[in-house]
Amino acid sequence: MSAQREKIPVAVLGATGAVGQTFVRLLDGHPWLTLVEVAASERTAGRRYADGVRWLGGGVPPFAADLPVLACDPAEVTARLVFSALDASVAREVEGAFAAAGKLVLSNARSYRMDPDVPLLIPEVNADHIALLERQRALRGWEGGIVTNANCAAIVIVMALAPLHAAFGVRKVFVTTMQAISGAGYPGVPSLDILGNVIPYIANEEEKIESETAKMLGSLDGDTVRPAPLVVSAQANRVPVEHGHTACLSVGLERKATPEEALRVLREWQGCVHDLALPSSPRPPLVVSDAPDRPQPRHDVHAGNGMAVVVGRVRKDPILDLRLVATGHNTIRGAAGASILNAEYLVARGLVRG
Ligand SMILES: NC(=O)c1ccc[n+]([C@@H]2O[C@H](COP(=O)([O-])OP(=O)(O)OC[C@H]3O[C@@H](n4cnc5c(N)ncnc54)[C@H](OP(=O)(O)O)[C@@H]3O)[C@@H](O)[C@H]2O)c1
């Protein structure tokens, strides 16, 4: 897209939540997109954005402060490109209504992710899955459409696995996650439950990691995605970290690889869209650390402006083949930044009309 072209107007649904606020922050000064509308629940609709949002850190960006908060109603929102950071309890109905009304919805919610005609997209990993959009429009009679990004932990895991899968064929994964508090939204987990504690349960998280990983690493076959032939065993934990999900992985491969071979593949990986110069695309998408004690969320969560995943501790596994650790920013790479990158990919492919 030429720098001279007019920016594309966009709206954010659920703009007052933890992910919605990250959208507003990341869209401030975006070179291709301009935020023109914000929407939230009936509780907040009608207020000025700066008055309706409980801003988490710093101040509300001035460009957004005076926007009126709209209801999540396609008749009220004029933008045709719509980011959704809606609570999953309402996302299916609301996002479907927007898609039926001709809007292209880029969703963070789980509601449509596993529908066979809905792309679950990480442009670096499975850009070709965007082909599902045509099938979706034909099947559902929608003029718009829905493109999703994955669960925040699943994105971090898949970014780390994608190069290994392409080179060696990932067949088995044991993964234990340590997930930040901001992953639960606002107000999220009560402070007395999480301070000085680890909670070995996040509702529905393990199932999402297991199923979404196979879909994202799957291959496009005609107008369908065949899940990758791998099995994932996930254990998800909430830990007292503000931002940044960490995943400890043990991986079984179809073709054996040494840690040195794996490190080379991880370091060389550029992903499928490196030639498109997408504004939010981290270069490189994976930062590989040799330090014995990295990645750590405190030090690594802002790599690539929060869009890179940091991988380290690549070593032999005595049960499977390899072990490694990956960390990524849950509300940026795992949510709002992922959606914005999806939008940039759609713009670059000429699939978005302003
Ligand atoms: N946090 C993460 O790291 C993360 C990562 C990946 C995906 N996600 C997904 O992204 C979505 C948002 O997560 P979050 O953490 O930002 O949640 P959150 O902080 O609880 O925010 C939820 C947003 O949804 C709006 N909302 C709630 N009920 C509504 C209704 N009935 N009608 C219209 N709007 C309504 C809220 O508006 P009000 O302020 O007006 O109530 C708020 O803007 C969820 O589906 C979540 O699973 C989150």
Coordinates of C-alpha atoms and ligand atoms in Angstrom, one line a residue:
M1 CA 0.0 0.0 0.0
S2 CA 1.4 3.4 -1.0
A3 CA 2.2 5.8 1.9
Q4 CA 0.2 8.4 -0.1
R5 CA -3.1 6.5 0.0
E6 CA -5.8 7.6 2.3
K7 CA -6.0 5.8 5.6
I8 CA -8.7 3.2 6.0
P9 CA -11.3 4.0 8.7
V10 CA -11.7 1.4 11.4
A11 CA -13.8 0.8 14.5
V12 CA -13.1 -1.2 17.7
L13 CA -15.9 -3.1 19.4
G14 CA -15.2 -3.8 23.1
A15 CA -12.9 -0.7 23.1
T16 CA -13.0 -0.3 26.8
G17 CA -11.6 -3.7 27.8
A18 CA -8.0 -4.8 28.3
V19 CA -7.6 -5.8 24.6
G20 CA -9.8 -2.9 23.3
Q21 CA -7.5 -0.4 25.0
T22 CA -4.5 -2.1 23.4
F23 CA -6.1 -1.6 20.0
V24 CA -6.6 2.1 20.7
R25 CA -3.0 2.5 21.8
L26 CA -1.6 0.6 18.8
L27 CA -3.8 2.4 16.3
D28 CA -2.6 5.8 17.5
G29 CA -0.6 7.1 14.4
H30 CA -1.0 3.8 12.5
P31 CA 0.3 4.4 8.9
W32 CA -2.5 2.6 7.1
L33 CA -5.5 2.6 9.5
T34 CA -7.3 5.4 11.3
L35 CA -9.5 4.7 14.3
V36 CA -12.8 6.6 13.8
E37 CA -15.3 4.8 16.1
V38 CA -15.2 2.9 19.4
A39 CA -18.1 0.8 20.8
A40 CA -18.8 -1.1 24.0
S41 CA -21.7 -2.4 26.1
E42 CA -24.9 -0.5 26.9
R43 CA -23.3 0.2 30.3
T44 CA -20.8 2.5 28.6
A45 CA -22.4 3.5 25.3
G46 CA -23.3 7.2 25.1
R47 CA -20.3 8.4 27.1
R48 CA -17.1 10.1 26.0
Y49 CA -14.4 7.4 25.5
A50 CA -12.1 8.9 28.1
D51 CA -15.0 9.0 30.6
G52 CA -16.3 5.5 29.9
V53 CA -13.0 3.6 29.9
R54 CA -10.9 2.7 33.0
W55 CA -7.6 3.2 31.3
L56 CA -4.9 0.7 32.4
G57 CA -1.6 2.6 32.5
G58 CA -0.6 6.0 31.3
G59 CA -3.4 8.3 29.8
V60 CA -6.0 7.8 27.1
P61 CA -4.4 8.8 23.8
P62 CA -5.7 12.3 23.1
F63 CA -6.9 11.3 19.6
A64 CA -9.4 8.9 21.1
A65 CA -10.4 10.8 24.3
D66 CA -13.4 12.6 22.8
L67 CA -14.8 9.8 20.6
P68 CA -18.3 8.9 21.7
V69 CA -18.7 5.3 22.8
L70 CA -21.3 3.7 20.4
A71 CA -23.4 0.6 21.0
C72 CA -22.2 -2.5 19.3
D73 CA -24.8 -2.2 16.5
P74 CA -23.8 -2.3 12.9
A75 CA -26.4 0.4 12.2
E76 CA -24.4 2.8 14.4
V77 CA -20.9 1.9 13.3
T78 CA -20.0 3.3 9.8
A79 CA -16.4 1.8 9.4
R80 CA -16.3 -1.3 7.2
L81 CA -13.2 -2.7 8.9
V82 CA -14.0 -3.6 12.5
F83 CA -11.8 -5.0 15.2
S84 CA -13.6 -7.0 17.9
A85 CA -12.3 -7.2 21.4
L86 CA -15.7 -8.3 22.7
D87 CA -16.4 -10.6 25.6
A88 CA -17.0 -14.1 24.2
S89 CA -20.5 -14.1 25.7
V90 CA -21.7 -11.6 23.1
A91 CA -19.1 -12.0 20.3
R92 CA -20.9 -14.7 18.3
E93 CA -24.1 -12.7 17.9
V94 CA -22.6 -9.3 17.5
E95 CA -19.8 -10.2 15.1
G96 CA -22.2 -12.2 13.0
A97 CA -24.5 -9.2 12.7
F98 CA -21.6 -7.0 11.7
A99 CA -20.4 -9.5 9.0
A100 CA -24.0 -9.9 7.7
A101 CA -24.2 -6.1 7.4
G102 CA -21.1 -6.0 5.1
K103 CA -18.4 -5.4 7.7
L104 CA -15.1 -7.2 7.7
V105 CA -14.6 -8.2 11.4
L106 CA -11.2 -9.1 12.8
S107 CA -12.0 -10.9 16.0
N108 CA -10.2 -11.8 19.2
A109 CA -13.0 -13.8 20.6
R110 CA -13.1 -17.6 20.6
S111 CA -16.7 -17.7 19.2
Y112 CA -15.9 -18.3 15.5
R113 CA -12.3 -19.5 15.6
M114 CA -12.9 -23.2 15.0
D115 CA -15.7 -22.9 12.5
P116 CA -14.4 -24.6 9.3
D117 CA -15.1 -21.7 7.1
V118 CA -13.4 -19.1 9.3
P119 CA -9.6 -18.3 9.0
L120 CA -7.6 -18.6 12.2
L121 CA -4.8 -16.5 10.9
I122 CA -1.2 -15.7 11.8
P123 CA 0.1 -14.1 8.6
E124 CA 3.7 -15.4 9.2
V125 CA 2.5 -18.9 9.7
N126 CA -0.6 -19.6 7.6
A127 CA -1.3 -16.6 5.3
D128 CA -2.9 -18.9 2.7
H129 CA -5.7 -19.8 5.1
I130 CA -7.3 -16.4 4.2
A131 CA -8.7 -18.3 1.2
L132 CA -11.5 -19.6 3.6
L133 CA -13.0 -16.1 3.5
E134 CA -14.5 -16.7 0.1
R135 CA -16.0 -20.0 1.1
Q136 CA -17.4 -18.3 4.3
R137 CA -19.1 -15.5 2.2
A138 CA -20.6 -18.0 -0.2
L139 CA -21.8 -20.3 2.6
R140 CA -23.3 -17.7 4.9
G141 CA -24.4 -15.1 2.3
W142 CA -22.3 -12.5 4.0
E143 CA -21.0 -9.5 2.2
G144 CA -18.5 -8.9 5.0
G145 CA -16.8 -11.6 6.9
I146 CA -15.0 -12.8 10.0
V147 CA -11.2 -13.4 10.3
T148 CA -10.0 -14.5 13.7
N149 CA -6.8 -14.6 15.7
A150 CA -6.1 -17.3 18.1
N151 CA -6.1 -17.7 21.9
C152 CA -3.2 -15.6 23.3
A153 CA -1.2 -18.6 24.5
A154 CA -1.8 -20.6 21.4
I155 CA -0.4 -17.7 19.2
V156 CA 2.9 -17.8 21.2
I157 CA 3.1 -21.6 21.0
V158 CA 2.4 -21.7 17.3
M159 CA 4.9 -19.0 16.5
A160 CA 7.6 -21.1 18.2
L161 CA 6.4 -24.4 16.6
A162 CA 5.8 -23.2 13.0
P163 CA 9.5 -23.3 11.8
L164 CA 10.1 -26.6 13.5
H165 CA 6.9 -28.0 12.0
A166 CA 7.8 -26.9 8.5
A167 CA 11.4 -28.3 8.8
F168 CA 10.9 -31.5 10.8
G169 CA 7.2 -32.2 11.2
V170 CA 5.9 -31.6 14.8
R171 CA 3.9 -34.7 15.9
K172 CA 3.7 -34.4 19.8
V173 CA 3.7 -31.5 22.1
F174 CA 3.6 -31.2 25.9
V175 CA 3.1 -27.6 26.8
T176 CA 2.8 -26.0 30.2
T177 CA 1.9 -22.3 30.2
M178 CA 2.5 -19.5 32.7
Q179 CA -0.1 -16.9 31.7
A180 CA -0.2 -13.2 32.7
I181 CA -3.0 -11.7 34.7
S182 CA -3.9 -9.2 31.9
G183 CA -4.9 -12.3 29.9
A184 CA -8.0 -12.5 32.0
G185 CA -9.2 -9.0 31.0
Y186 CA -10.2 -6.3 33.5
P187 CA -10.9 -6.6 36.4
G188 CA -10.0 -10.2 35.8
V189 CA -8.6 -12.4 38.6
P190 CA -9.1 -11.0 42.2
S191 CA -5.8 -9.8 43.6
L192 CA -6.1 -11.9 46.7
D193 CA -6.3 -15.0 44.5
I194 CA -3.2 -14.3 42.4
L195 CA -0.7 -12.3 44.5
G196 CA 2.0 -14.7 45.6
N197 CA 0.2 -17.6 44.0
V198 CA -0.1 -19.8 41.0
I199 CA -3.6 -21.0 39.8
P200 CA -3.4 -24.2 37.8
Y201 CA -6.6 -23.7 36.0
I202 CA -7.8 -21.3 33.3
A203 CA -11.3 -22.1 32.0
N204 CA -11.3 -23.6 28.5
E205 CA -7.7 -22.6 27.9
E206 CA -6.2 -26.1 27.5
E207 CA -8.8 -27.1 25.0
K208 CA -8.3 -23.9 23.0
I209 CA -4.5 -24.4 22.9
E210 CA -4.9 -28.0 21.8
S211 CA -7.4 -27.5 19.0
E212 CA -6.3 -24.1 17.7
T213 CA -2.7 -25.2 17.4
A214 CA -3.7 -28.0 15.1
K215 CA -5.9 -25.7 13.0
M216 CA -3.2 -23.0 12.6
L217 CA -0.5 -25.4 11.7
G218 CA -2.9 -27.2 9.3
S219 CA -2.7 -27.1 5.6
L220 CA -5.1 -25.6 3.1
D221 CA -6.7 -28.3 0.9
G222 CA -9.1 -26.7 -1.6
D223 CA -11.4 -24.6 0.5
T224 CA -10.8 -26.4 3.7
V225 CA -8.0 -26.5 6.3
R226 CA -6.8 -30.0 7.3
P227 CA -5.6 -29.9 10.9
A228 CA -1.9 -30.7 11.3
P229 CA -1.5 -34.4 12.3
L230 CA -0.2 -33.7 15.8
V231 CA -1.3 -34.2 19.4
V232 CA -1.0 -31.4 22.0
S233 CA -1.2 -31.9 25.7
A234 CA -1.6 -28.5 27.4
Q235 CA -1.5 -27.5 31.1
A236 CA -2.4 -23.8 31.6
N237 CA -1.5 -21.8 34.7
R238 CA -2.3 -18.2 35.8
V239 CA 0.8 -16.6 37.4
P240 CA 1.3 -13.2 39.0
V241 CA 2.9 -11.5 35.9
E242 CA 1.3 -8.4 34.5
H243 CA 1.9 -9.0 30.7
G244 CA 3.4 -11.9 28.8
H245 CA 2.6 -15.5 28.5
T246 CA 5.4 -18.0 28.8
A247 CA 5.2 -21.6 27.4
C248 CA 7.5 -24.5 28.3
L249 CA 7.4 -27.0 25.4
S250 CA 8.6 -30.6 24.9
V251 CA 8.3 -31.5 21.2
G252 CA 8.3 -34.8 19.3
L253 CA 9.3 -34.6 15.7
E254 CA 8.7 -36.8 12.6
R255 CA 12.3 -36.2 11.4
K256 CA 14.8 -36.1 14.3
A257 CA 16.7 -32.9 14.8
T258 CA 19.5 -31.8 17.1
P259 CA 19.1 -28.6 19.2
E260 CA 21.7 -27.0 16.9
E261 CA 19.6 -27.8 13.8
A262 CA 16.5 -26.6 15.6
L263 CA 18.2 -23.3 16.6
R264 CA 19.3 -22.7 13.0
V265 CA 15.8 -23.2 11.7
L266 CA 14.3 -20.9 14.4
R267 CA 16.9 -18.2 13.7
E268 CA 16.4 -18.3 10.0
W269 CA 12.6 -18.3 10.0
Q270 CA 11.1 -15.2 8.4
G271 CA 7.5 -16.3 8.0
C272 CA 5.4 -16.1 4.9
V273 CA 4.8 -12.4 4.7
H274 CA 8.2 -10.9 5.2
D275 CA 8.2 -9.4 1.7
L276 CA 5.0 -7.4 2.2
A277 CA 6.6 -4.9 4.7
L278 CA 3.5 -4.9 6.9
P279 CA 3.8 -2.1 9.4
S280 CA 3.3 -4.3 12.5
S281 CA 5.3 -7.2 11.3
P282 CA 8.2 -7.9 13.6
R283 CA 11.6 -8.5 11.9
P284 CA 12.5 -11.2 12.8
P285 CA 9.2 -12.7 14.0
L286 CA 11.2 -14.9 16.5
V287 CA 14.0 -13.6 18.6
V288 CA 16.2 -16.5 19.7
S289 CA 18.1 -16.2 22.9
D290 CA 21.2 -18.1 23.9
A291 CA 21.1 -17.0 27.5
P292 CA 20.5 -19.9 30.0
D293 CA 17.8 -18.0 31.8
R294 CA 15.7 -16.4 29.0
P295 CA 13.0 -15.7 27.9
Q296 CA 11.5 -13.9 30.8
P297 CA 8.4 -11.8 30.5
R298 CA 9.8 -8.8 32.4
H299 CA 12.8 -8.5 30.0
D300 CA 11.4 -9.9 26.7
V301 CA 7.8 -9.1 26.5
H302 CA 8.4 -5.9 24.4
A303 CA 10.6 -7.5 21.8
G304 CA 9.6 -6.3 18.3
N305 CA 7.2 -3.8 19.9
G306 CA 5.4 -6.7 21.6
M307 CA 4.9 -8.5 18.3
A308 CA 7.9 -10.8 18.3
V309 CA 8.0 -14.1 20.3
V310 CA 11.2 -14.8 22.2
V311 CA 12.4 -18.3 22.2
G312 CA 15.2 -19.8 24.3
R313 CA 16.5 -22.8 26.3
V314 CA 16.4 -25.0 23.1
R315 CA 17.8 -28.4 24.2
K316 CA 17.4 -32.1 24.0
D317 CA 14.3 -33.7 25.6
P318 CA 14.9 -37.1 27.3
I319 CA 11.3 -38.3 26.5
L320 CA 10.5 -36.5 23.2
D321 CA 13.0 -34.8 21.0
L322 CA 13.4 -31.1 21.9
R323 CA 12.6 -28.8 24.8
L324 CA 12.2 -25.0 24.5
V325 CA 10.6 -22.0 26.1
A326 CA 8.7 -19.2 24.4
T327 CA 7.4 -15.9 25.7
G328 CA 5.1 -13.4 24.0
H329 CA 3.0 -10.3 24.8
N330 CA -0.6 -11.5 25.4
T331 CA -2.5 -8.4 24.6
I332 CA -0.2 -7.3 21.7
R333 CA 1.0 -10.4 19.8
G334 CA -1.7 -12.5 21.4
A335 CA -4.6 -10.2 20.7
A336 CA -4.8 -6.6 19.4
G337 CA -1.5 -6.5 17.6
A338 CA -2.3 -9.9 16.0
S339 CA -5.6 -8.5 14.7
I340 CA -4.0 -5.4 13.4
L341 CA -1.4 -7.5 11.6
N342 CA -4.2 -9.6 10.1
A343 CA -5.8 -6.3 8.9
E344 CA -2.6 -5.1 7.3
Y345 CA -2.2 -8.4 5.5
L346 CA -5.8 -8.1 4.2
V347 CA -5.0 -4.5 3.0
A348 CA -1.8 -5.6 1.4
R349 CA -3.7 -8.4 -0.4
G350 CA -6.3 -5.9 -1.7
L351 CA -9.1 -7.6 0.3
V352 CA -10.2 -4.5 2.2
R353 CA -12.2 -1.6 0.8
G354 CA -12.0 1.6 2.7
Ligands
LIG1 N1 -6.7 -10.3 27.5 C1 -6.1 -11.0 26.6 O1 -4.8 -11.2 26.7 C2 -6.8 -11.7 25.5 C3 -6.0 -12.3 24.5 C4 -6.6 -12.9 23.4 C5 -8.0 -12.8 23.3 N2 -8.7 -12.2 24.2 C6 -10.2 -12.2 24.0 O2 -10.5 -10.8 23.6 C7 -11.8 -10.5 24.1 C8 -11.7 -9.3 25.0 O3 -10.9 -9.6 26.1 P1 -10.5 -8.6 27.3 O4 -9.4 -9.3 28.1 O5 -10.2 -7.3 26.7 O6 -11.9 -8.5 28.1 P2 -12.4 -7.3 29.1 O7 -11.3 -6.5 29.6 O8 -13.4 -8.0 30.0 O9 -13.3 -6.4 28.0 C9 -14.5 -6.8 27.4 C10 -15.1 -5.8 26.5 O10 -16.3 -6.3 26.0 C11 -17.4 -5.3 26.2 N3 -18.6 -6.0 26.5 C12 -18.9 -6.8 27.5 N4 -20.2 -7.2 27.4 C13 -20.8 -6.6 26.3 C14 -22.0 -6.6 25.7 N5 -23.1 -7.3 26.2 N6 -22.2 -5.8 24.6 C15 -21.2 -5.1 24.1 N7 -19.9 -5.1 24.6 C16 -19.7 -5.8 25.7 C17 -16.9 -4.5 27.4 O11 -17.5 -3.3 27.4 P3 -17.9 -2.5 28.8 O12 -16.6 -1.8 29.3 O13 -18.9 -1.5 28.4 O14 -18.4 -3.5 29.8 C18 -15.4 -4.4 27.1 O15 -15.1 -3.4 26.2 C19 -12.4 -11.7 24.8 O16 -13.2 -12.4 23.9 C20 -11.1 -12.5 25.2 O17 -11.3 -13.9 25.3 C21 -8.2 -11.6 25.3

